[in-house]
mmCIF file of N, CA and C in Angstrom:
data_model
loop_
_atom_site.group_PDB
_atom_site.id
_atom_site.type_symbol
_atom_site.label_atom_id
_atom_site.label_comp_id
_atom_site.label_asym_id
_atom_site.label_seq_id
_atom_site.Cartn_x
_atom_site.Cartn_y
_atom_site.Cartn_z
ATOM 1 N N MET A 89 -177.768 32.063 172.876
ATOM 2 C CA MET A 89 -177.005 32.916 173.288
ATOM 3 C C MET A 89 -177.974 34.040 173.932
ATOM 4 N N ALA A 90 -177.704 34.453 175.245
ATOM 5 C CA ALA A 90 -178.296 35.301 176.181
ATOM 6 C C ALA A 90 -178.515 36.539 175.326
ATOM 7 N N THR A 91 -179.747 37.180 175.767
ATOM 8 C CA THR A 91 -179.892 38.732 175.109
ATOM 9 C C THR A 91 -179.063 39.443 175.914
ATOM 10 N N PRO A 92 -178.414 40.469 174.960
ATOM 11 C CA PRO A 92 -177.543 41.418 175.636
ATOM 12 C C PRO A 92 -178.375 42.380 176.602
ATOM 13 N N CYS A 93 -177.578 42.911 177.691
ATOM 14 C CA CYS A 93 -178.466 43.656 178.506
ATOM 15 C C CYS A 93 -178.882 44.940 178.039
ATOM 16 N N TRP A 94 -178.147 45.450 177.214
ATOM 17 C CA TRP A 94 -178.698 46.909 176.542
ATOM 18 C C TRP A 94 -180.021 46.722 175.778
ATOM 19 N N GLN A 95 -180.284 45.479 175.600
ATOM 20 C CA GLN A 95 -181.582 45.408 174.665
ATOM 21 C C GLN A 95 -182.885 45.325 175.614
ATOM 22 N N VAL A 96 -182.705 44.972 176.875
ATOM 23 C CA VAL A 96 -183.622 44.770 177.991
ATOM 24 C C VAL A 96 -183.734 45.927 179.048
ATOM 25 N N GLU A 97 -182.583 46.366 179.115
ATOM 26 C CA GLU A 97 -182.382 47.383 180.198
ATOM 27 C C GLU A 97 -181.949 48.880 179.916
ATOM 28 N N GLU A 98 -181.822 49.804 180.734
ATOM 29 C CA GLU A 98 -181.622 51.208 180.391
ATOM 30 C C GLU A 98 -180.017 50.913 180.504
ATOM 31 N N PHE A 99 -179.197 51.813 179.805
ATOM 32 C CA PHE A 99 -177.555 51.599 179.578
ATOM 33 C C PHE A 99 -177.172 53.021 179.501
ATOM 34 N N VAL A 100 -175.703 53.265 179.873
ATOM 35 C CA VAL A 100 -175.014 54.325 179.643
ATOM 36 C C VAL A 100 -173.855 54.126 178.965
ATOM 37 N N VAL A 101 -173.461 55.010 178.043
ATOM 38 C CA VAL A 101 -172.296 54.775 176.986
ATOM 39 C C VAL A 101 -171.079 55.148 177.934
ATOM 40 N N SER A 102 -170.267 53.981 178.143
ATOM 41 C CA SER A 102 -168.963 54.619 178.822
ATOM 42 C C SER A 102 -167.987 54.701 178.214
ATOM 43 N N ALA A 103 -167.906 54.274 176.973
ATOM 44 C CA ALA A 103 -166.807 54.719 175.841
ATOM 45 C C ALA A 103 -167.216 54.791 174.486
ATOM 46 N N GLU A 104 -167.028 56.174 173.895
ATOM 47 C CA GLU A 104 -167.862 56.463 172.656
ATOM 48 C C GLU A 104 -167.375 55.226 171.545
ATOM 49 N N CYS A 105 -168.053 55.514 170.458
ATOM 50 C CA CYS A 105 -167.912 54.737 169.489
ATOM 51 C C CYS A 105 -166.520 54.722 168.806
ATOM 52 N N PHE A 106 -165.895 53.564 168.747
ATOM 53 C CA PHE A 106 -164.435 53.439 168.127
ATOM 54 C C PHE A 106 -164.446 52.234 167.186
ATOM 55 N N GLN A 107 -163.274 52.174 166.472
ATOM 56 C CA GLN A 107 -163.093 51.285 165.296
ATOM 57 C C GLN A 107 -162.478 50.240 165.910
ATOM 58 N N CYS A 108 -163.080 49.044 165.399
ATOM 59 C CA CYS A 108 -162.399 47.632 165.881
ATOM 60 C C CYS A 108 -161.150 47.702 165.207
ATOM 61 N N ASN A 109 -160.130 47.014 165.900
ATOM 62 C CA ASN A 109 -158.771 46.347 165.111
ATOM 63 C C ASN A 109 -158.996 45.139 164.649
ATOM 64 N N ALA A 110 -157.856 44.806 164.008
ATOM 65 C CA ALA A 110 -157.972 43.421 163.155
ATOM 66 C C ALA A 110 -158.336 42.262 164.045
ATOM 67 N N PHE A 111 -157.779 42.247 165.399
ATOM 68 C CA PHE A 111 -157.860 41.301 166.300
ATOM 69 C C PHE A 111 -159.480 41.039 166.688
ATOM 70 N N GLN A 112 -159.893 42.294 166.785
ATOM 71 C CA GLN A 112 -161.425 42.568 167.469
ATOM 72 C C GLN A 112 -162.216 42.199 166.239
ATOM 73 N N LEU A 113 -161.799 42.654 164.975
ATOM 74 C CA LEU A 113 -162.815 42.116 163.997
ATOM 75 C C LEU A 113 -162.889 40.537 163.769
ATOM 76 N N ARG A 114 -161.724 39.760 163.943
ATOM 77 C CA ARG A 114 -161.974 38.472 164.018
ATOM 78 C C ARG A 114 -162.572 37.687 165.156
ATOM 79 N N SER A 115 -162.545 38.318 166.199
ATOM 80 C CA SER A 115 -162.781 37.709 167.457
ATOM 81 C C SER A 115 -163.951 38.122 168.217
ATOM 82 N N TRP A 116 -164.519 39.225 167.945
ATOM 83 C CA TRP A 116 -165.887 40.009 168.500
ATOM 84 C C TRP A 116 -166.786 40.021 167.683
ATOM 85 N N PRO A 117 -167.810 38.878 167.619
ATOM 86 C CA PRO A 117 -168.903 39.027 166.776
ATOM 87 C C PRO A 117 -169.673 40.550 166.769
ATOM 88 N N VAL A 118 -169.606 41.019 167.629
ATOM 89 C CA VAL A 118 -170.212 42.606 167.549
ATOM 90 C C VAL A 118 -169.702 43.549 166.838
ATOM 91 N N CYS A 119 -168.316 43.263 166.414
ATOM 92 C CA CYS A 119 -167.792 44.074 165.432
ATOM 93 C C CYS A 119 -168.184 44.067 163.960
ATOM 94 N N ASN A 120 -168.659 42.908 163.631
ATOM 95 C CA ASN A 120 -168.803 42.453 162.261
ATOM 96 C C ASN A 120 -169.898 43.289 161.689
ATOM 97 N N PRO A 121 -171.094 43.749 162.112
ATOM 98 C CA PRO A 121 -171.983 44.618 161.378
ATOM 99 C C PRO A 121 -171.322 45.950 160.797
ATOM 100 N N THR A 122 -170.782 46.602 161.724
ATOM 101 C CA THR A 122 -170.136 48.020 161.130
ATOM 102 C C THR A 122 -168.778 48.053 161.257
ATOM 103 N N GLY A 123 -168.081 47.425 162.116
ATOM 104 C CA GLY A 123 -166.642 47.613 162.322
ATOM 105 C C GLY A 123 -166.242 48.572 163.431
ATOM 106 N N TYR A 124 -167.383 49.101 164.088
ATOM 107 C CA TYR A 124 -167.182 49.984 165.131
ATOM 108 C C TYR A 124 -168.074 49.438 166.397
ATOM 109 N N VAL A 125 -167.631 49.836 167.683
ATOM 110 C CA VAL A 125 -168.255 49.239 168.864
ATOM 111 C C VAL A 125 -168.280 50.498 169.618
ATOM 112 N N GLU A 126 -169.021 50.339 170.749
ATOM 113 C CA GLU A 126 -169.059 51.310 171.811
ATOM 114 C C GLU A 126 -169.253 50.516 173.028
ATOM 115 N N LYS A 127 -168.571 51.047 174.196
ATOM 116 C CA LYS A 127 -168.507 50.184 175.360
ATOM 117 C C LYS A 127 -169.860 50.946 176.301
ATOM 118 N N ILE A 128 -170.796 49.984 176.859
ATOM 119 C CA ILE A 128 -171.875 50.440 177.707
ATOM 120 C C ILE A 128 -171.814 49.807 178.816
ATOM 121 N N ASN A 129 -172.431 50.469 179.844
ATOM 122 C CA ASN A 129 -172.716 49.789 181.077
ATOM 123 C C ASN A 129 -174.056 49.861 181.337
ATOM 124 N N CYS A 130 -174.742 48.696 181.592
ATOM 125 C CA CYS A 130 -176.186 48.332 182.004
ATOM 126 C C CYS A 130 -176.607 48.848 183.351
ATOM 127 N N GLY A 131 -177.676 49.360 183.335
ATOM 128 C CA GLY A 131 -178.080 50.009 184.750
ATOM 129 C C GLY A 131 -178.427 48.883 185.833
ATOM 130 N N LYS A 132 -179.295 48.041 185.467
ATOM 131 C CA LYS A 132 -179.524 47.127 186.710
ATOM 132 C C LYS A 132 -178.875 46.093 186.994
ATOM 133 N N SER A 133 -178.044 45.357 185.718
ATOM 134 C CA SER A 133 -177.134 44.267 185.979
ATOM 135 C C SER A 133 -175.817 44.683 186.202
ATOM 136 N N LYS A 134 -175.224 45.971 185.879
ATOM 137 C CA LYS A 134 -174.137 46.726 186.235
ATOM 138 C C LYS A 134 -172.991 45.689 185.324
ATOM 139 N N LYS A 135 -173.382 45.446 184.324
ATOM 140 C CA LYS A 135 -172.532 44.685 183.394
ATOM 141 C C LYS A 135 -171.980 45.568 182.279
ATOM 142 N N ASP A 136 -170.893 45.336 181.828
ATOM 143 C CA ASP A 136 -170.123 46.053 180.685
ATOM 144 C C ASP A 136 -170.073 45.326 179.552
ATOM 145 N N GLU A 137 -170.783 45.589 178.655
ATOM 146 C CA GLU A 137 -170.582 45.208 177.021
ATOM 147 C C GLU A 137 -170.521 45.964 176.099
ATOM 148 N N TYR A 138 -170.221 45.505 175.103
ATOM 149 C CA TYR A 138 -169.825 46.289 173.804
ATOM 150 C C TYR A 138 -171.088 46.068 172.692
ATOM 151 N N LYS A 139 -171.613 47.151 172.157
ATOM 152 C CA LYS A 139 -172.361 47.414 171.317
ATOM 153 C C LYS A 139 -172.197 47.988 170.127
ATOM 154 N N SER A 140 -172.646 47.087 169.029
ATOM 155 C CA SER A 140 -172.105 47.834 167.628
ATOM 156 C C SER A 140 -172.809 49.245 167.360
ATOM 157 N N CYS A 141 -172.061 50.190 166.657
ATOM 158 C CA CYS A 141 -172.471 51.490 166.630
ATOM 159 C C CYS A 141 -171.894 51.978 165.248
ATOM 160 N N ARG A 142 -172.176 53.187 164.765
ATOM 161 C CA ARG A 142 -171.942 53.803 163.697
ATOM 162 C C ARG A 142 -171.101 54.960 163.723
ATOM 163 N N SER A 143 -170.128 55.044 163.039
ATOM 164 C CA SER A 143 -169.185 56.109 163.241
ATOM 165 C C SER A 143 -169.735 57.537 162.668
ATOM 166 N N VAL A 144 -169.778 58.377 163.482
ATOM 167 C CA VAL A 144 -170.306 59.631 162.749
ATOM 168 C C VAL A 144 -169.360 60.134 161.597
ATOM 169 N N ALA A 145 -167.867 60.020 161.980
ATOM 170 C CA ALA A 145 -167.145 60.500 160.674
ATOM 171 C C ALA A 145 -167.227 59.702 159.537
ATOM 172 N N VAL A 146 -167.514 58.549 159.447
ATOM 173 C CA VAL A 146 -167.752 57.703 158.300
ATOM 174 C C VAL A 146 -169.152 58.069 157.768
ATOM 175 N N GLU A 147 -170.083 58.078 158.541
ATOM 176 C CA GLU A 147 -171.249 58.570 158.111
ATOM 177 C C GLU A 147 -171.381 59.951 157.434
ATOM 178 N N GLU A 148 -170.691 60.733 158.088
ATOM 179 C CA GLU A 148 -170.527 62.258 157.390
ATOM 180 C C GLU A 148 -169.716 62.166 156.027
ATOM 181 N N GLY A 149 -168.953 61.298 155.941
ATOM 182 C CA GLY A 149 -168.043 60.978 154.879
ATOM 183 C C GLY A 149 -169.161 60.548 153.724
ATOM 184 N N LEU A 150 -169.917 59.638 153.894
ATOM 185 C CA LEU A 150 -170.520 59.040 152.882
ATOM 186 C C LEU A 150 -171.823 59.959 152.857
ATOM 187 N N PHE A 151 -172.335 60.669 153.606
ATOM 188 C CA PHE A 151 -173.268 61.761 153.318
ATOM 189 C C PHE A 151 -172.677 62.723 152.212
ATOM 190 N N TRP A 152 -171.395 63.263 152.444
ATOM 191 C CA TRP A 152 -170.880 64.259 151.598
ATOM 192 C C TRP A 152 -170.565 63.783 150.203
ATOM 193 N N LYS A 153 -170.289 62.550 150.171
ATOM 194 C CA LYS A 153 -170.088 61.602 148.900
ATOM 195 C C LYS A 153 -171.269 61.538 148.132
ATOM 196 N N PHE A 154 -172.212 61.224 148.957
ATOM 197 C CA PHE A 154 -173.545 61.187 148.055
ATOM 198 C C PHE A 154 -173.944 62.569 147.627
ATOM 199 N N GLU A 155 -173.969 63.546 148.387
ATOM 200 C CA GLU A 155 -174.158 64.957 147.936
ATOM 201 C C GLU A 155 -173.500 65.393 146.785
ATOM 202 N N GLY A 156 -172.232 65.155 146.865
ATOM 203 C CA GLY A 156 -171.346 65.262 145.658
ATOM 204 C C GLY A 156 -171.823 64.608 144.222
ATOM 205 N N THR A 157 -172.207 63.406 144.491
ATOM 206 C CA THR A 157 -172.739 62.373 143.423
ATOM 207 C C THR A 157 -174.142 63.284 142.747
ATOM 208 N N VAL A 158 -174.845 63.550 143.743
ATOM 209 C CA VAL A 158 -176.125 64.184 143.241
ATOM 210 C C VAL A 158 -175.806 65.428 142.508
ATOM 211 N N LEU A 159 -174.803 66.288 142.999
ATOM 212 C CA LEU A 159 -174.553 67.572 142.395
ATOM 213 C C LEU A 159 -174.183 67.304 140.998
ATOM 214 N N CYS A 160 -173.254 66.202 141.013
ATOM 215 C CA CYS A 160 -172.629 66.172 139.519
ATOM 216 C C CYS A 160 -173.726 65.509 138.692
ATOM 217 N N LEU A 161 -174.662 64.523 139.176
ATOM 218 C CA LEU A 161 -175.653 64.088 138.295
ATOM 219 C C LEU A 161 -176.506 65.346 137.972
ATOM 220 N N THR A 162 -176.782 66.015 138.810
ATOM 221 C CA THR A 162 -177.706 67.552 138.360
ATOM 222 C C THR A 162 -177.192 68.243 137.177
ATOM 223 N N VAL A 163 -175.810 68.371 137.478
ATOM 224 C CA VAL A 163 -175.067 69.085 136.171
ATOM 225 C C VAL A 163 -175.046 68.396 135.156
ATOM 226 N N VAL A 164 -174.776 67.035 135.040
ATOM 227 C CA VAL A 164 -175.037 66.411 133.766
ATOM 228 C C VAL A 164 -176.194 66.403 133.210
ATOM 229 N N PHE A 165 -177.361 66.097 133.970
ATOM 230 C CA PHE A 165 -178.706 66.184 133.324
ATOM 231 C C PHE A 165 -178.979 67.622 132.930
ATOM 232 N N ALA A 166 -178.456 68.530 133.582
ATOM 233 C CA ALA A 166 -179.025 69.825 133.276
ATOM 234 C C ALA A 166 -178.503 70.232 131.778
ATOM 235 N N LEU A 167 -177.157 69.958 131.588
ATOM 236 C CA LEU A 167 -176.528 69.866 130.368
ATOM 237 C C LEU A 167 -177.170 69.064 129.067
ATOM 238 N N LEU A 168 -177.348 67.906 129.541
ATOM 239 C CA LEU A 168 -178.292 67.134 128.675
ATOM 240 C C LEU A 168 -179.711 67.828 128.223
ATOM 241 N N VAL A 169 -180.515 68.351 129.069
ATOM 242 C CA VAL A 169 -181.600 69.219 128.959
ATOM 243 C C VAL A 169 -181.328 70.287 128.050
ATOM 244 N N ILE A 170 -180.260 71.172 128.071
ATOM 245 C CA ILE A 170 -179.919 72.255 127.457
ATOM 246 C C ILE A 170 -179.808 71.910 125.937
ATOM 247 N N LEU A 171 -178.702 70.608 125.737
ATOM 248 C CA LEU A 171 -178.376 70.247 124.418
ATOM 249 C C LEU A 171 -179.843 69.878 123.809
ATOM 250 N N ARG A 172 -180.709 69.078 124.384
ATOM 251 C CA ARG A 172 -181.900 68.641 123.893
ATOM 252 C C ARG A 172 -182.621 69.767 123.344
ATOM 253 N N GLN A 173 -182.793 70.585 124.055
ATOM 254 C CA GLN A 173 -183.458 71.727 123.809
ATOM 255 C C GLN A 173 -183.006 72.572 122.747
ATOM 256 N N ARG A 174 -181.743 72.688 122.653
ATOM 257 C CA ARG A 174 -181.284 73.294 121.518
ATOM 258 C C ARG A 174 -181.374 72.550 120.230
ATOM 259 N N ALA A 175 -181.311 71.148 120.303
ATOM 260 C CA ALA A 175 -181.534 70.468 119.064
ATOM 261 C C ALA A 175 -183.096 70.580 118.516
ATOM 262 N N LEU A 176 -183.986 70.435 119.388
ATOM 263 C CA LEU A 176 -185.387 70.494 119.032
ATOM 264 C C LEU A 176 -185.742 72.068 118.644
ATOM 265 N N ASP A 177 -184.957 73.190 119.316
ATOM 266 C CA ASP A 177 -185.324 74.709 118.587
ATOM 267 C C ASP A 177 -184.662 74.600 117.240
ATOM 268 N N ARG A 178 -183.541 73.853 116.919
ATOM 269 C CA ARG A 178 -182.789 73.988 115.498
ATOM 270 C C ARG A 178 -183.927 73.239 114.751
ATOM 271 N N ARG A 179 -184.477 72.176 115.219
ATOM 272 C CA ARG A 179 -185.363 71.314 114.251
ATOM 273 C C ARG A 179 -186.878 72.167 113.781
ATOM 274 N N ALA A 180 -186.952 73.036 115.022
ATOM 275 C CA ALA A 180 -188.253 73.699 114.762
ATOM 276 C C ALA A 180 -188.142 74.891 113.696
ATOM 277 N N SER A 181 -186.773 75.381 113.976
ATOM 278 C CA SER A 181 -186.573 76.583 113.111
ATOM 279 C C SER A 181 -186.323 76.024 111.542
ATOM 280 N N GLU A 182 -185.689 74.999 111.365
ATOM 281 C CA GLU A 182 -185.440 74.159 109.953
ATOM 282 C C GLU A 182 -187.120 73.908 109.383
ATOM 283 N N LYS A 183 -187.952 73.541 110.150
ATOM 284 C CA LYS A 183 -189.372 73.397 109.755
ATOM 285 C C LYS A 183 -189.985 74.502 109.392
ATOM 286 N N VAL A 184 -189.655 75.554 110.202
ATOM 287 C CA VAL A 184 -190.490 76.788 109.910
ATOM 288 C C VAL A 184 -189.799 77.363 108.414
ATOM 289 N N ARG A 185 -188.319 77.446 108.545
ATOM 290 C CA ARG A 185 -187.737 77.742 107.221
ATOM 291 C C ARG A 185 -188.077 77.130 106.007
ATOM 292 N N ARG A 186 -188.247 75.849 106.138
ATOM 293 C CA ARG A 186 -188.712 75.116 105.058
ATOM 294 C C ARG A 186 -190.240 75.473 104.452
ATOM 295 N N GLN A 187 -190.887 75.874 105.578
ATOM 296 C CA GLN A 187 -192.323 76.144 105.247
ATOM 297 C C GLN A 187 -192.352 77.436 104.610
ATOM 298 N N LEU A 188 -191.505 78.335 105.013
ATOM 299 C CA LEU A 188 -191.571 79.568 104.362
ATOM 300 C C LEU A 188 -191.021 79.590 102.889
ATOM 301 N N GLU A 189 -190.039 78.712 102.751
ATOM 302 C CA GLU A 189 -189.546 78.530 101.196
ATOM 303 C C GLU A 189 -190.417 78.137 100.266
ATOM 304 N N SER A 190 -191.324 77.253 100.941
ATOM 305 C CA SER A 190 -192.221 76.390 99.839
ATOM 306 C C SER A 190 -193.262 77.527 99.617
ATOM 307 N N VAL A 191 -193.584 78.713 100.158
ATOM 308 C CA VAL A 191 -194.700 79.467 99.938
ATOM 309 C C VAL A 191 -194.369 80.356 98.771
#
């Protein structure tokens, strides 16, 4: 297969990133990596081709999902640290109380 013109030439995006439909997903190999393509026009050869791309909306959704997960894990682990600290404080208080009782 020939090298796509956008890998060896300057190009201009003529149609922004859009989602491939079911037919395009089956018939266009360029749709397979991400499910999104953009139409480009190569400078020297004047060819129109399609190039796989990433959707900004999908990437933003994944980012916020990641941020939410990190926030939830932060809260869970902060609660675990607080509970562990309370248990250790209780254990230390019991130890001090037992030492005072034995005197």
